[in-house]
Short mmCIF file of C-alpha atoms and ligand atoms in Angstrom, two decimals:
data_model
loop_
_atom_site.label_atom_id
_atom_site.label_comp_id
_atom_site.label_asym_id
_atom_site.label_seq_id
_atom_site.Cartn_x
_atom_site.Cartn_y
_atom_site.Cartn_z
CA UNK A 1 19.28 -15.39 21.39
CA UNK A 2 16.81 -12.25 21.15
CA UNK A 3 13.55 -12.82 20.68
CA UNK A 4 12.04 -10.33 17.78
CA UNK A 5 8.17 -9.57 18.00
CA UNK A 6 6.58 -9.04 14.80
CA UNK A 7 2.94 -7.34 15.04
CA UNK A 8 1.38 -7.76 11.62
CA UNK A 9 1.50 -10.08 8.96
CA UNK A 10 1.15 -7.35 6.58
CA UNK A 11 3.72 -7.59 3.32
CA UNK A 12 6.39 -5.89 5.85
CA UNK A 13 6.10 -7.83 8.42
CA UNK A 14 6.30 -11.18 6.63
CA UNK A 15 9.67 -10.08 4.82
CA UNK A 16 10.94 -8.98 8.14
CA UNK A 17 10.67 -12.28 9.47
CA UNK A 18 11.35 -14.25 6.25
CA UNK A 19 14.84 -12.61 6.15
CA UNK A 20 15.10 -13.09 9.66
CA UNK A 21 14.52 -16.74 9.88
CA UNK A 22 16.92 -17.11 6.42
CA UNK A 23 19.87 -16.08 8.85
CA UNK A 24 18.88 -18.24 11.68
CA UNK A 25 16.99 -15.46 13.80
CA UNK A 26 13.96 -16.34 16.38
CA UNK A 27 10.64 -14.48 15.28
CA UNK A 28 6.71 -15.02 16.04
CA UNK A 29 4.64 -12.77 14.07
CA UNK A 30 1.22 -11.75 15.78
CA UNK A 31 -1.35 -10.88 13.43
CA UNK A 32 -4.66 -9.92 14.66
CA UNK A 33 -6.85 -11.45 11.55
CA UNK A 34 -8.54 -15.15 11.96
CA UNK A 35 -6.47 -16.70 8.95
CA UNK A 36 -4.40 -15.93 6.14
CA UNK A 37 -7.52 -15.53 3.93
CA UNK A 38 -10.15 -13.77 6.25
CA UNK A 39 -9.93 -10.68 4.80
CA UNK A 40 -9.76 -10.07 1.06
CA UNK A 41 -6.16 -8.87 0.05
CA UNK A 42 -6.95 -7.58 -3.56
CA UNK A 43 -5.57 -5.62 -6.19
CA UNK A 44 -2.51 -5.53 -8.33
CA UNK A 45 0.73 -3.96 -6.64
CA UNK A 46 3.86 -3.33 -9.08
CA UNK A 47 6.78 -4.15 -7.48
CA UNK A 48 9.63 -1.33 -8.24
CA UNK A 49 13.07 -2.35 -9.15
CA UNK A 50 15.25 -1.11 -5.93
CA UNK A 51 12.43 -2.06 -2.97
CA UNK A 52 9.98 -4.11 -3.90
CA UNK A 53 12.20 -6.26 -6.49
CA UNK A 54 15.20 -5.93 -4.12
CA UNK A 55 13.58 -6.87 -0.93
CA UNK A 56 12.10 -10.26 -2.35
CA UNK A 57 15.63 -11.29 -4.05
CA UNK A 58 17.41 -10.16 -0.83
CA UNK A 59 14.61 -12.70 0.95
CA UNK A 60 15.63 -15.19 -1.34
CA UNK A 61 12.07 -15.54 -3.28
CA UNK A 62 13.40 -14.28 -6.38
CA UNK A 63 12.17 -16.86 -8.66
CA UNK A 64 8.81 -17.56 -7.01
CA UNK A 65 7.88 -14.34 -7.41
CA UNK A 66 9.26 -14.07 -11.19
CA UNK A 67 6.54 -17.13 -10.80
CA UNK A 68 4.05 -14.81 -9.86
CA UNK A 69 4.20 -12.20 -12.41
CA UNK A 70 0.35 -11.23 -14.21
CA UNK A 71 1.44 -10.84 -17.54
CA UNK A 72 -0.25 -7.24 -17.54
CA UNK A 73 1.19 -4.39 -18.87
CA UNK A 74 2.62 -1.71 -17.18
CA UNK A 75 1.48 1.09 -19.34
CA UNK A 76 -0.27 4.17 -18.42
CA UNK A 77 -3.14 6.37 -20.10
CA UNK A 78 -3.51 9.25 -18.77
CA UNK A 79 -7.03 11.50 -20.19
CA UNK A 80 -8.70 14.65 -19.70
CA UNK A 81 -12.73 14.49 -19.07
CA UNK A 82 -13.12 14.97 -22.30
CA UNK A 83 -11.44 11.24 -23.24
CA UNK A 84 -8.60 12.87 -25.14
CA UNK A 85 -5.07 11.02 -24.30
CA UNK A 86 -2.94 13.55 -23.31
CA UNK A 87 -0.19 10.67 -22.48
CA UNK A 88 0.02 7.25 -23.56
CA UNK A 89 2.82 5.55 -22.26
CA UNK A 90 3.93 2.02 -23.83
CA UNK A 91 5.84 0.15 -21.54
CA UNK A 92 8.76 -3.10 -22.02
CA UNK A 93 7.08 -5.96 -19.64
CA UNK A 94 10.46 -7.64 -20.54
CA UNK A 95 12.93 -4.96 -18.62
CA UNK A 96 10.92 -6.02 -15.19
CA UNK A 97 10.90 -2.00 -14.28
CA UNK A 98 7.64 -2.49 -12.32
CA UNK A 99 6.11 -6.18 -12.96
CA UNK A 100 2.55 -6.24 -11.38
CA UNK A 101 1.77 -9.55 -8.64
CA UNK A 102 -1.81 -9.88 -6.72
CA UNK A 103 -1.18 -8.47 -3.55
CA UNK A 104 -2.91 -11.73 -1.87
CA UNK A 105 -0.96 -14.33 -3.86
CA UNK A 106 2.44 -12.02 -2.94
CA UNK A 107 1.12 -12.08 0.81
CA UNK A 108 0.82 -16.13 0.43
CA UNK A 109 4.17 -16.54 -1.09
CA UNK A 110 5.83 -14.91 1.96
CA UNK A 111 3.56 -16.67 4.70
CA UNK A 112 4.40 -19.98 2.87
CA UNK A 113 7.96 -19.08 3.30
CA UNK A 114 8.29 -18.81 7.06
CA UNK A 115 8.59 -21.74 8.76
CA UNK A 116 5.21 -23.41 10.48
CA UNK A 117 3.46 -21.82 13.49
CA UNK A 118 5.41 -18.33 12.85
CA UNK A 119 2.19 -16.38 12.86
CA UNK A 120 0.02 -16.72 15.62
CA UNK A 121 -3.17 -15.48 14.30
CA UNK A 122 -5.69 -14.36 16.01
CA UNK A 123 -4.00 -11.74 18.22
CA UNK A 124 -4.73 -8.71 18.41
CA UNK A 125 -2.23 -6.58 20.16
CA UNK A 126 -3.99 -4.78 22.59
CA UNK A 127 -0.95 -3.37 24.66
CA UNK A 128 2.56 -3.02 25.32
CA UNK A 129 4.16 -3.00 28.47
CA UNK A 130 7.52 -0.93 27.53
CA UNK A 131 10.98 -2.68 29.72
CA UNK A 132 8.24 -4.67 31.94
CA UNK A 133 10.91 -7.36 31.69
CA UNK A 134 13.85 -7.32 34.16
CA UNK A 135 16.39 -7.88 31.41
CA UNK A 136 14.41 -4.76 29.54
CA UNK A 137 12.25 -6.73 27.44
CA UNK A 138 9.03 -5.46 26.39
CA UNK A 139 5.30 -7.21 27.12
CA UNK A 140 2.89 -7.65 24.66
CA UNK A 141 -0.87 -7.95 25.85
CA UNK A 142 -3.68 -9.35 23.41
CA UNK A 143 -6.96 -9.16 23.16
CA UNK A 144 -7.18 -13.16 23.91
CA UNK A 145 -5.26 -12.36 27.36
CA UNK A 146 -2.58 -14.02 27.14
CA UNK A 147 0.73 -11.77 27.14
CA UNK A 148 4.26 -12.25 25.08
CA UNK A 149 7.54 -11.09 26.33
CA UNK A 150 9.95 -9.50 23.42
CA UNK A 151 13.31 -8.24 23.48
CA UNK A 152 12.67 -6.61 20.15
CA UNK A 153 8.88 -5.40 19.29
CA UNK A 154 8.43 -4.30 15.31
CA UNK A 155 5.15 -2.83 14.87
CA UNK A 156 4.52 -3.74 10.96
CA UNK A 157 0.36 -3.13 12.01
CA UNK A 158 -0.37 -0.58 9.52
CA UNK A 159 -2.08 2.74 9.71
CA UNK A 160 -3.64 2.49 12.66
CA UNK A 161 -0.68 0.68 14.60
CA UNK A 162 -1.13 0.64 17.98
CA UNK A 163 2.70 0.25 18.18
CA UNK A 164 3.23 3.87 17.02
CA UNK A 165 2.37 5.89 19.93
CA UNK A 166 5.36 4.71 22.40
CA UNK A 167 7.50 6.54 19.48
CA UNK A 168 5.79 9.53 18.55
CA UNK A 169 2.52 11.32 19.17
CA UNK A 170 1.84 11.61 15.20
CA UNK A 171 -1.55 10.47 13.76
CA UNK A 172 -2.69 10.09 10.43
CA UNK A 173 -4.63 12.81 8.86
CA UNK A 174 -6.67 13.03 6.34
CA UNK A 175 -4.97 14.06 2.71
CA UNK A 176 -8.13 15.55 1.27
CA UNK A 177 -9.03 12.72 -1.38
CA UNK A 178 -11.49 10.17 -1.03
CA UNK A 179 -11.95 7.18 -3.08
CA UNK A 180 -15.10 5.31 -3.98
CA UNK A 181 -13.38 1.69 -4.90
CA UNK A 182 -15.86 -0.48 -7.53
CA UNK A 183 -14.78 -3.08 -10.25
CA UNK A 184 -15.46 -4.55 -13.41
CA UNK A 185 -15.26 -8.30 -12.84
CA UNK A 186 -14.30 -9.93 -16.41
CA UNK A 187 -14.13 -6.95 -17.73
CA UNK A 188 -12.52 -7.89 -21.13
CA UNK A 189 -15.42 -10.65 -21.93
CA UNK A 190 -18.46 -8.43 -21.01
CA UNK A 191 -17.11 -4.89 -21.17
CA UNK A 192 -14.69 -4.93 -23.87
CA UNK A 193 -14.67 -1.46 -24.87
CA UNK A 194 -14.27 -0.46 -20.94
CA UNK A 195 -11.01 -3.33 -21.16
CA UNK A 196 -9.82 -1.53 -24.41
CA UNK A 197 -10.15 1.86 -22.99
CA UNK A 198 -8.02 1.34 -20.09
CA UNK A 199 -5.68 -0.39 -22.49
CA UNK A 200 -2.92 -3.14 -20.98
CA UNK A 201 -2.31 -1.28 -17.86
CA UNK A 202 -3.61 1.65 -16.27
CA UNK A 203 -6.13 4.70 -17.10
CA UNK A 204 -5.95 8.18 -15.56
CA UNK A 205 -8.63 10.30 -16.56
CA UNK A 206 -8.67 13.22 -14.32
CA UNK A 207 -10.12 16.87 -14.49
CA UNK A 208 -12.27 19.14 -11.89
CA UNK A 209 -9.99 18.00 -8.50
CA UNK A 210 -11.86 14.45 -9.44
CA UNK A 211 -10.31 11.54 -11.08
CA UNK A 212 -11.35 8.13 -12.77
CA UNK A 213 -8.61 5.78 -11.81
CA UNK A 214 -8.73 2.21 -13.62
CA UNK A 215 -6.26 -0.50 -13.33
CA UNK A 216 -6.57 -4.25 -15.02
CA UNK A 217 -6.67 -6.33 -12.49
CA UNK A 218 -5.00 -9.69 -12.24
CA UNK A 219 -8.06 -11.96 -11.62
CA UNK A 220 -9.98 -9.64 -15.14
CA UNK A 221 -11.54 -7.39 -13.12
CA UNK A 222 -10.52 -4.00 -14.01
CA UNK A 223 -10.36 -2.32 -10.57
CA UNK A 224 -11.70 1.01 -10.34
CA UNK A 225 -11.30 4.32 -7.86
CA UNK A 226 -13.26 7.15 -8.50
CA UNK A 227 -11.28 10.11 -7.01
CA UNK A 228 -13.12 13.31 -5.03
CA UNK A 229 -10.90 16.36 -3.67
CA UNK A 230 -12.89 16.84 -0.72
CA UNK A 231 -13.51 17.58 2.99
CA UNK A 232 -13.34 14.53 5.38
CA UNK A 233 -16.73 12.43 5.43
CA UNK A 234 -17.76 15.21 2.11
CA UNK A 235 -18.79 13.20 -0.42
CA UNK A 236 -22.21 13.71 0.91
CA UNK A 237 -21.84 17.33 1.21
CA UNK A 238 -21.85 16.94 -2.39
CA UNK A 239 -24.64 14.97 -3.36
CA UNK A 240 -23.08 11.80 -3.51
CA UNK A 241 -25.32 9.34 -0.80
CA UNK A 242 -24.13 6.11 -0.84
CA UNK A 243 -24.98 4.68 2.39
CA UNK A 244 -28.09 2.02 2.17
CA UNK A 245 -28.61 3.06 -1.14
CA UNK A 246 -29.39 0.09 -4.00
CA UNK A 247 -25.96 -0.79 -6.22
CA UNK A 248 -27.37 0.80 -9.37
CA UNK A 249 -28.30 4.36 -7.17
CA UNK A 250 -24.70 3.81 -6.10
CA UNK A 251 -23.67 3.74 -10.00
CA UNK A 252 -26.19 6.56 -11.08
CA UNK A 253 -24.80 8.64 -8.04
CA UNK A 254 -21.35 7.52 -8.70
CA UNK A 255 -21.57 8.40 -12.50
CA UNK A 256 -23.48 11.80 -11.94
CA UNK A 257 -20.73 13.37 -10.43
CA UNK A 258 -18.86 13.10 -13.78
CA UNK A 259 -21.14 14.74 -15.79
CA UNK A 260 -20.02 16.34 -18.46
CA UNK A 261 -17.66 14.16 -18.68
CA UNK A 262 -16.56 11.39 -21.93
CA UNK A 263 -19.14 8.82 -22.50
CA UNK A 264 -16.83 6.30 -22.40
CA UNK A 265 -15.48 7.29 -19.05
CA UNK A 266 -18.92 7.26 -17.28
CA UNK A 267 -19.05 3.98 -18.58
CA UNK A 268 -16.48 2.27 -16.93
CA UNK A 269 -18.82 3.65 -13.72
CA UNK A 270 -21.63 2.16 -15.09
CA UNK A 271 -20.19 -1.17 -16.10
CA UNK A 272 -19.27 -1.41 -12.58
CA UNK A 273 -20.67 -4.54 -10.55
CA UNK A 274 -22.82 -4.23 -7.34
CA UNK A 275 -20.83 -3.13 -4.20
CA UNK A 276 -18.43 -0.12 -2.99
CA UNK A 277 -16.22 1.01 -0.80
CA UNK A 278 -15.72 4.31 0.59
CA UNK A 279 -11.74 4.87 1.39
CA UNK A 280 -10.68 8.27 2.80
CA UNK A 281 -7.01 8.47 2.26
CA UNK A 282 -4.49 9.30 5.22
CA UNK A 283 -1.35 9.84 5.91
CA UNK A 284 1.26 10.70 8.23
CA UNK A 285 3.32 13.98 8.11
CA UNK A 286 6.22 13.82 5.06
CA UNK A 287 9.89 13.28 6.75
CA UNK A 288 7.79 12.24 10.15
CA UNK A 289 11.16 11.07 12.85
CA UNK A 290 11.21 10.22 16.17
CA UNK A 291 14.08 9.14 19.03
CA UNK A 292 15.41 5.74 18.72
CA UNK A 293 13.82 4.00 21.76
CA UNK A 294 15.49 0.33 23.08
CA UNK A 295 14.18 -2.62 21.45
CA UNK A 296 10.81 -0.78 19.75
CA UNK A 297 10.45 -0.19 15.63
CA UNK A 298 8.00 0.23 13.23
CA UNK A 299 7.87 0.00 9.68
CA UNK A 300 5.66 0.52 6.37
CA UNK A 301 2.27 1.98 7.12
CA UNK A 302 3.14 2.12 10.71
CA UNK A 303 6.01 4.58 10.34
CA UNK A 304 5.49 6.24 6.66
CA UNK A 305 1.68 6.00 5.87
CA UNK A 306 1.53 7.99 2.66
CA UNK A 307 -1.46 7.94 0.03
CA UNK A 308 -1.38 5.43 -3.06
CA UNK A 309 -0.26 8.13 -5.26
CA UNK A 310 3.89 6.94 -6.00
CA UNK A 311 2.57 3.68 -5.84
CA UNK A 312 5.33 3.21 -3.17
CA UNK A 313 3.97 1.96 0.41
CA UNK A 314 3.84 -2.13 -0.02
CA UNK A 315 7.26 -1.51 -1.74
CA UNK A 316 8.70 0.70 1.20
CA UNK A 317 7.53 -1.70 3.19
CA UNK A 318 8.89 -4.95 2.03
CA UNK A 319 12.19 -2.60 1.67
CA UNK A 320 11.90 -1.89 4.98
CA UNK A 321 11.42 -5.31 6.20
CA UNK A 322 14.40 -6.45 5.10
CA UNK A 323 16.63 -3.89 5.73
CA UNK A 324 15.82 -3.65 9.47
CA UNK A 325 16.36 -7.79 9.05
CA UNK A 326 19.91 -7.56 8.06
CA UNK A 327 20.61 -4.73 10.44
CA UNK A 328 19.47 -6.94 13.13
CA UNK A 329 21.74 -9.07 12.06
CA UNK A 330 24.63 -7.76 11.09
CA UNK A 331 24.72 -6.09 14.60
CA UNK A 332 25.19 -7.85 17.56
CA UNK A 333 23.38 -4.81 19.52
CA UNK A 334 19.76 -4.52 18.32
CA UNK A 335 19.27 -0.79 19.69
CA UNK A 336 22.42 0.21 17.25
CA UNK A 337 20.42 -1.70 14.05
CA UNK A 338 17.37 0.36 15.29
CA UNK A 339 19.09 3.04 15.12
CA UNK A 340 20.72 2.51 12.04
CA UNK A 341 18.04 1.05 10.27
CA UNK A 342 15.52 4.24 11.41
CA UNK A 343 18.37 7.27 10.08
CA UNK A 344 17.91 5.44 6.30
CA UNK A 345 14.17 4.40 6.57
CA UNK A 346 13.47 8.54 7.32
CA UNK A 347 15.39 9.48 4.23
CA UNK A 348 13.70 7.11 2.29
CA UNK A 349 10.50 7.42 3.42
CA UNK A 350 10.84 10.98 3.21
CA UNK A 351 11.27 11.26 -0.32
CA UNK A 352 8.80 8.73 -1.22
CA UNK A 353 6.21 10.72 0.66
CA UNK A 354 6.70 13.88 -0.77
CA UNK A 355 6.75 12.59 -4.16
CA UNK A 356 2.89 10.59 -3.24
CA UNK A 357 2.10 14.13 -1.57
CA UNK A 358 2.62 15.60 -5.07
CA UNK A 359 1.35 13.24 -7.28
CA UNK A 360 -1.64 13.47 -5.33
CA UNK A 361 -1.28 17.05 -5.52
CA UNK A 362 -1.09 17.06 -9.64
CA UNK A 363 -3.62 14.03 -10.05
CA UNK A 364 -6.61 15.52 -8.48
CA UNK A 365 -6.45 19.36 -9.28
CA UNK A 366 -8.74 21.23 -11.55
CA UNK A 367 -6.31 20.64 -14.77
CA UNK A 368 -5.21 17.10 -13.60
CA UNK A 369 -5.13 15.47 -16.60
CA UNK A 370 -2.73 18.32 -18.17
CA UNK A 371 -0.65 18.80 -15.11
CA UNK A 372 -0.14 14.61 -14.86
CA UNK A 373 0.70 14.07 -18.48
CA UNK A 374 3.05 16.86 -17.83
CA UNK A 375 4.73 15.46 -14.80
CA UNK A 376 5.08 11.76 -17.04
CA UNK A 377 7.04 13.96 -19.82
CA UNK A 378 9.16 15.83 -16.78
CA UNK A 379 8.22 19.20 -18.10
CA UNK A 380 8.37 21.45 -14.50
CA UNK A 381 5.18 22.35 -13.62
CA UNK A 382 3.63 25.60 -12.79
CA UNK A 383 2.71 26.11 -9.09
C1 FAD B 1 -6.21 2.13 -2.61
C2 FAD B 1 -4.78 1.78 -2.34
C3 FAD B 1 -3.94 1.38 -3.38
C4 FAD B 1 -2.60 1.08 -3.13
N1 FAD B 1 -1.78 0.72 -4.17
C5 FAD B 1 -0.47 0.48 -3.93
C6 FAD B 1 0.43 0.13 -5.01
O1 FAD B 1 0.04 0.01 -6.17
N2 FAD B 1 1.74 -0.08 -4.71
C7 FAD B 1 2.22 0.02 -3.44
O2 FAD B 1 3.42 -0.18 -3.23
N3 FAD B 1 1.40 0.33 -2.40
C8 FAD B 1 0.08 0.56 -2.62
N4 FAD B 1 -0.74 0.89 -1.58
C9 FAD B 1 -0.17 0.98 -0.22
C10 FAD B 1 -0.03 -0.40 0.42
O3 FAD B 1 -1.28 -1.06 0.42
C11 FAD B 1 0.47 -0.28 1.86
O4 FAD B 1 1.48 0.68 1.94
C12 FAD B 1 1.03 -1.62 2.37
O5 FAD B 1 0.02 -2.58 2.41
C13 FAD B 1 1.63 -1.45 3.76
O6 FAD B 1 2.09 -2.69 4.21
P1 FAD B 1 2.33 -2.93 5.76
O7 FAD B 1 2.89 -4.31 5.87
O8 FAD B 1 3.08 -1.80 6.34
O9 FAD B 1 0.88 -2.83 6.42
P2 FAD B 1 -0.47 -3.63 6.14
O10 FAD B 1 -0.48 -4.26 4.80
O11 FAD B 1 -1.57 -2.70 6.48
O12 FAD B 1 -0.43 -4.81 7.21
C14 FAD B 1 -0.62 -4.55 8.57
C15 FAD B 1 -1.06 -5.84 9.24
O13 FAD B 1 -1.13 -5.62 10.65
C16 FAD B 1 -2.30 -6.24 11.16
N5 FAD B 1 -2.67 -5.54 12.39
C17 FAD B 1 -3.14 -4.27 12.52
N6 FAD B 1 -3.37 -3.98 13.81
C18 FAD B 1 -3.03 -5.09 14.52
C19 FAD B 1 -3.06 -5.40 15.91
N7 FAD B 1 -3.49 -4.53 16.83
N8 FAD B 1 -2.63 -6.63 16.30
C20 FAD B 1 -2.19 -7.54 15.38
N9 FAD B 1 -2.16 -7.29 14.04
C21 FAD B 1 -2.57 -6.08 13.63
C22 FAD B 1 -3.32 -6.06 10.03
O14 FAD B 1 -4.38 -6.97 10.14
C23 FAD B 1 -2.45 -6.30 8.80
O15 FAD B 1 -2.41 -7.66 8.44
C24 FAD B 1 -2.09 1.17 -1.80
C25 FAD B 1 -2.94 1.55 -0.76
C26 FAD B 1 -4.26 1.86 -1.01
C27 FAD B 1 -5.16 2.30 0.13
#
C-alpha cells in the first residue's frame, strides 16, 4: 500500500488524513509545532455550507461538529466612520448557512479523530529529496535529522510551505492591507455597549482605505482587526509605532488613526486589552496553476493563500482535504488523483480568490462602508 506524507496538521491536513484513514489508507502527518496546543489557534471560523460543512460530513464528523457549534449569530453590521448602519443583516442560526466553531476546538476534533501516533510532532520539514527512492518515492528531511520516505508527499504547511517550490516558483506577496489584531476579553460583562454595538455577529465599520473589523468571539472576547491600506512594513510610515511601546500607547496610537471617526467605534479600540499583533496580509496570485508532478500536492494555504476577506481559506482547505482523499482513493494511480484533484482545486480556488481579492478591494477603499453595504444588497458597483 502507498504511503501518503502529510506535512501540516493544519485544518487541511487533518481532514486529508481523517478521510484517508476512514477508507483504510496509510498516513503520518508531520507537523512541525511541539503539541497540539503550543501555539494558540484562536478565533471563530464559519464553516460554509458546500466546503467547510461538506468536508466534515464527508469525514464523517457531522454530528461532533453540530456539537461544536457557538451559538453566535451570523449577522453582519456593516458602518460608515460616522457609526451610521448602512447594512444590517439578520441572519437564521437555524438554516446552518455559515455556523461559527473555535478554530482550536475544530482543530482538536479532527486530531482526536485520527487514530494514535498519526502526527509526529515536532518535525519540521526541512527538505525534500524529489524520486530519491528507487521505486520513485520521495524523502523527507527534518530538522531533528531523521528522514521519511513517501510515495505521496501533501504539503498542507501553510503560507510559507516549504513544499511549494518543487511545483511552482510563486511566492506570496503582499495584498496591501495590514491588520493590527487586539480583543475585548468578556466583552459583554465589562464592555457592554462595545458587545451591543457589534451586535450577535460581526461589525464592519470601514471608511478612508481603513477598517474596524469586530467579530464576537466564541470564548466572549470580541476579536478585533483594525484594517490599514498601506505599503508593506507602513504602518509606521504613518505614525502608528507600535514596537516596545506600553499597551495603552498601543491603544492611544491604535485609536488616533481613527480620528474623526464615531465615538463608539474608537471605543471598541480603547476597550481593547493589553497586547497586539501586527499581521500583513499575503497572498498568492488569483487562478495560480502549475504541472502535475508524480506523487507531490499541496493544498489550502500552501496552494491558494488568499486574504481573510471571503472568509474562505480554512473552508477551501478542509474542502480540499477531502477531495484529494477520495481521489486518492477512488484511483488506484495516485499521479491520475493528483491530477484530477489539482484541475478542480484551480477552479475553485480561483474563484474564491478573486472574490477575497475584491472584497478586500471594496472593504478597505476610501467609501468602504458604502461600497460593502452595496456589494451585501448585490447592487453592481462602480469601478
Ligand atoms: C486574520 C485571519 C482571519 C481568517 N479568518 C478566516 C475565516 O473566518 N474563515 C476561513 O475559512 N478562513 C479564515 N482565514 C484563513 C485560514 O486561517 C487559513 O486559510 C487556514 O488556516 C489554512 O489552513 P491550512 O491547513 O491550509 O494551513 P494552516 O492552518 O496554516 O496549517 C499549516 C500547518 O503546517 C505546519 N507547518 C508549516 N511549516 C511546516 C514545516 N516546515 N514542517 C512541518 N509543519 C509545518 C504549521 O505549523 C501548521 O500547523 C483567516 C486568516 C487570517 C490571517
Amino acid at each position: 500500500m502507498q504511503t501518503i506524507a502529510v506535512v501540516g496538521a493544519g485544518l487541511g491536513g487533518l481532514v486529508l488524513a481523517r478521510t484517508l484513514q476512514q477508507h483504510g489508507r496509510e498516513v503520518v502527518v508531520f507537523e512541525r509545532d511541539a503539541s497540539r496546543g503550543a501555539r494558540k489557534q484562536g478565533g471563530l471560523l464559519d464553516m460554509h455550507q458546500e466546503s467547510g460543512q461538506w468536508a466534515l460530513a464527508t469525514a464523517g464528523l457531522r454530528d461532533e461538529f453540530r456539537k461544536l457549534i457557538v451559538p453566535q449569530g451570523e449577522d453582519t453590521r456593516v458602518m460608515n466612520k460616522h457609526g451610521s448602519l448602512l447594512w444590517d443583516e439578520i441572519s437564521d442560526p437555524a438554516a446552518m448557512h455559515r455556523p461559527e466553531v473555535e478554530r482550536q476546538a475544530l482543530r482538536d476534533l479532527l486530531i482526536d479523530a485520527l487514530k494514535p501516533d498519526t502526527i509526529r510532532w515536532d518535525s519540521r520539514l526541512t527538505g525534500i529529496e524529489p524520486g530519491a527512492i528507487p521505486q520513485g518515492g520521495h524523502l523527507l528531511r527534518f530538522a531533528d535529522g531523521t528522514a521519511f520516505s513517501a510515495d505521496v508527499v501533501v504539503g498542507a504547511d501553510g503560507a510559507n510551505s516549504g513544499v511549494r517550490p518543487l511545483l511552482t516558483d510563486a511566492r506570496p506577496a503582499y495584498t496591501g492591507v495590514s491588520f493590527v489584531e487586539i480583543g475585548i476579553a468578556d466583552a459583554a460583562r465589562r464592555h457592554p455597549a462595545c458587545a451591543a454595538l457589534v451586535g450577535s455577529g460581526s461589525l464592519f465599520a470601514l471608511d478612508d482605505n481603513m477598517g474596524i473589523l469586530a467579530k464576537h468571539g466564541g470564548d466572549g472576547c470580541i476579536r478585533i482587526y483594525a484594517a490599514f491600506r498601506v505599503p508593506l512594513g507602513g504602518l509606521s510610515g504613518r505614525g502608528l509605532h507600535l514596537d516596545g511601546v506600553s499597551p495603552s500607547a498601543a491603544r492611544q496610537a491604535i485609536a488616533q488613526q481613527f480620528a474623526g471617526w464615531a465615538p463608539e467605534l474608537i471605543a471598541l479600540i480603547m476597550a481593547s486589552d493589553d497586547g497586539h499583533h501586527v499581521r500583513p496580509l499575503d497572498a498568492l496570485p488569483v487562478g495560480l496553476r502549475w504541472p502535475s508532478r508524480p506523487g507531490l500536492t499541496l493544498l489550502g494555504d500552501a496552494a491558494h493563500l488568499m486574504s481573510p476577506f471571503a472568509g474562505a481559506g480554512a473552508n477551501m482547505a478542509m474542502q480540499d482535504g477531502v477531495e484529494l482523499a477520495l481521489a486518492l482513493v477512488r484511483e488506484s494511480d495516485a499521479d491520475a488523483a493528483i491530477a484530477g484533484y489539482e484541475r478542480e482545486m484551480f477552479i475553485r480556488a480561483e474563484q474564491a480568490a478573486r472574490q477575497s481579492a475584491q472584497g478586500l478591494d471594496i472593504c478597505i477603499a476610501e467609501n468602504g462602508a458604502e461600497r460593502t453595504a452595496q456589494m451585501f444588497r448585490g447592487f453592481p458597483l462602480a469601478a
